Amino acid sequence: MMIPPQEASARRREIEDKLKQEEETLSFIRDSLEKSDQLTKNMVSILSSFESRLMKLENSIIPVHKQTENLQRLQENVEKTLSCLDHVISYYHVASDTEKIIREGPTGRLEEYLGSMAKIQKAVEYFQDNSPDSPELNKVKLLFERGKESLESEFRSLMTRHSKVVSPVLILDLISGDDDLEAQEDVALEHLPESVLQDVIRISRWLVEYGRNQDFMNVYYQIRSSQLDRSIKGLKEHFHKSSSSSGVPYSPAIPNKRKDTPTKKPVKRPGTIRKAQNLLKQYSQHGLDGKKGGSNLIPLEGRDDMLDVETDAYIHCVSAFVKLAQSEYQLLADIIPEHHQKKTFDSLIQDALDGLMLEGENIVSAARKAVVRHDFSTVLTVFPILRHLKQTKPEFDQVLQGTAASTKNKLPGLITSMETIGAKALEDFADNIKAILFLQQLLDFQETAGAMLASQVLGDTYNIPLDPRETSSSATSYSSEFSKRLLSTYICKVLGNLQLNLLSKSKVYEDPALSAIFLHNNYNYILKSLEKSELIQLVAVTQKTAERSYREHIEQQVQTYQRSWLKVTDYIAEKNLPVFQPGVKLRDKERQIIKERFKGFNDGLEELCKIQKAWAIPDMEQRDRIRQAQKTIVKETYGAFLQKFGSVPFTKNPEKYIKYGVEQVGDMIDRLFDTSA
């Protein structure tokens, strides 16, 4: 198809116009590139110039900076050197700066004194490290030793001047605080004034930390030991003075509650002594000690009061020791380093404790001599003291925690001694029942005694009916049968009174088993005496069941004694044992129960054997019978227990729990009531 000429011409013009525009644009771009190249060249030239200038500046400044840095370092070194020189020079002046303070001592200026000692200590350390051969080291060393000696001397002086004996009045208030909680809070022992206490604490800490000295601990316990001992002795003297003046020691009311007149607090007296002594006094008045011409007991009136005062004083001194020792430990804990506290406390209480134990042993010794003289009123002073020692023992044990075994064992040893002598005294008393001796002698004078009773018309007194067939018309002559009945009734009344007296005396014992042995011995002695002397036939005239009654009493006491072993056998009794399947691994709880059963049995067995070995049953037949019966019960129970649990793997250390064989247990029981102990 052919394009018309007009259209072709139009298109050519259009193309030419576009070509012309493109050429113009290309020309503009070329011009712009040329301008850009020029600008780039100019910028590169500027940057090159700037870089050149920076390099020149850097080359100029860096040497200056290094020089400045070196100068600064030199300046710092100079300053440090000057500071070190000042510090070193100060050590050379320590001796002269502190000598006056050390020479004058720390009294009244402890803070300043300790500050000076700190300077001297640092000087010693410096010269030892840097100039050990310098004369300055010797100077500061001598000054340090002198200062340490002054501190030790100040410690001793403060403790000596301000440690005061605790007054008896304050001690009695402290003891009475046990029964009065409100009062107890108000009674406080200030062994040292607060300001003095703080100084003592500061000095002790310095001596331990810097002085490397433990001698002050010896000084401490010696001074405090003396005050403790003197305080307890002062209380004892207070009892004697008060009893001699008023007869009743007293303690005023607590100071901050005290009014114009102090309130007297009567001391609790052991009434058991006086009651038992009165019974013995009755025997004495009736000449029932078996000696011709009356009693060998001295008059009791004045001596009873003396024994009461001695007993009261000792009992209160024991309580005072516990309270004062507790207070001493609280004071010591603030002053003495922890790892030295137990040892220092042990040393501190020795004198006072030994004094108490010695006095207790003197009481035991006096009682032992009194037994030989059959002076039972003196022996009875042991019982209230023993009771108090046992009551106080838990507090004693707590106070003496951490002390040496020899210290802890002193009180138990005294208790054992008192228990032993008390048991022997009662055994001896059982062998010297004055009423029985009197009645035995009366058998030789049956008719005379019967007639004597009848002549006084004692039939009404003894509830004996006066049968007309047994009396003459004058009522002054009685038949032999009636006289025998009167005498029988009289003897029965004496035996009844004797039994009541024995029951009263048995209450002295706190241990029911020992009380039972006491009654057993006496009932058995009475029965044997009645049978040997034919008194039993005379008693049977009015009381046909007397013999059977005594045998029942004896058996009852044996059963009471046997119950003392229940606390041993109950641990291993079948009813209290765990049930488990053979071959099945024990649980921790079951193993623990078995351990507790073994331990409880072992401890109980050892305790009872130790205590009851010192008891006595004079009658060999009864002694063997009781031992055999008890041995059978315990061996059977322990044998069954051992057979069941002895081979059970309840512990890795079976020897710790299975301590005894069955026969060993029997041998231990065979040694009970060893009269040779």
XYZ file of C-alpha atoms in Angstrom, residues 270 272-273 277 307 311 314-315 359-371 375-390 414-426 508-510:
53
model
C 12.568 -29.303 155.892
C 10.560 -34.139 157.511
C 13.658 -33.883 159.697
C 13.468 -36.588 164.961
C 20.736 -29.097 162.298
C 20.504 -27.904 156.441
C 23.413 -25.761 152.638
C 20.216 -26.081 150.594
C 30.553 -29.586 152.707
C 28.242 -32.225 151.250
C 30.850 -34.928 151.821
C 31.257 -33.667 155.392
C 27.516 -34.130 155.842
C 27.835 -37.672 154.490
C 30.808 -38.331 156.780
C 28.887 -37.020 159.799
C 25.933 -39.191 158.843
C 28.216 -42.218 158.507
C 29.552 -41.635 162.027
C 26.029 -41.064 163.298
C 24.977 -44.458 161.935
C 22.157 -41.313 166.163
C 19.423 -41.319 163.546
C 18.322 -37.716 164.036
C 21.645 -36.571 162.527
C 21.352 -39.046 159.662
C 17.972 -37.636 158.719
C 19.552 -34.311 157.701
C 20.750 -36.111 154.580
C 17.238 -36.615 153.187
C 16.030 -33.027 152.596
C 19.471 -32.156 151.209
C 19.398 -35.175 148.911
C 15.901 -34.293 147.750
C 16.991 -30.725 146.966
C 20.110 -31.892 145.120
C 17.993 -34.159 142.923
C 27.654 -36.561 146.009
C 24.088 -37.700 145.329
C 25.266 -41.313 145.130
C 27.158 -40.958 148.425
C 24.095 -39.546 150.147
C 21.839 -42.239 148.739
C 24.244 -44.926 149.900
C 24.644 -43.651 153.449
C 20.910 -43.011 153.722
C 20.128 -46.554 152.636
C 22.671 -47.987 155.065
C 21.314 -45.840 157.881
C 17.815 -47.126 157.313
C 11.338 -39.712 153.381
C 12.309 -41.616 150.243
C 11.370 -40.083 146.936
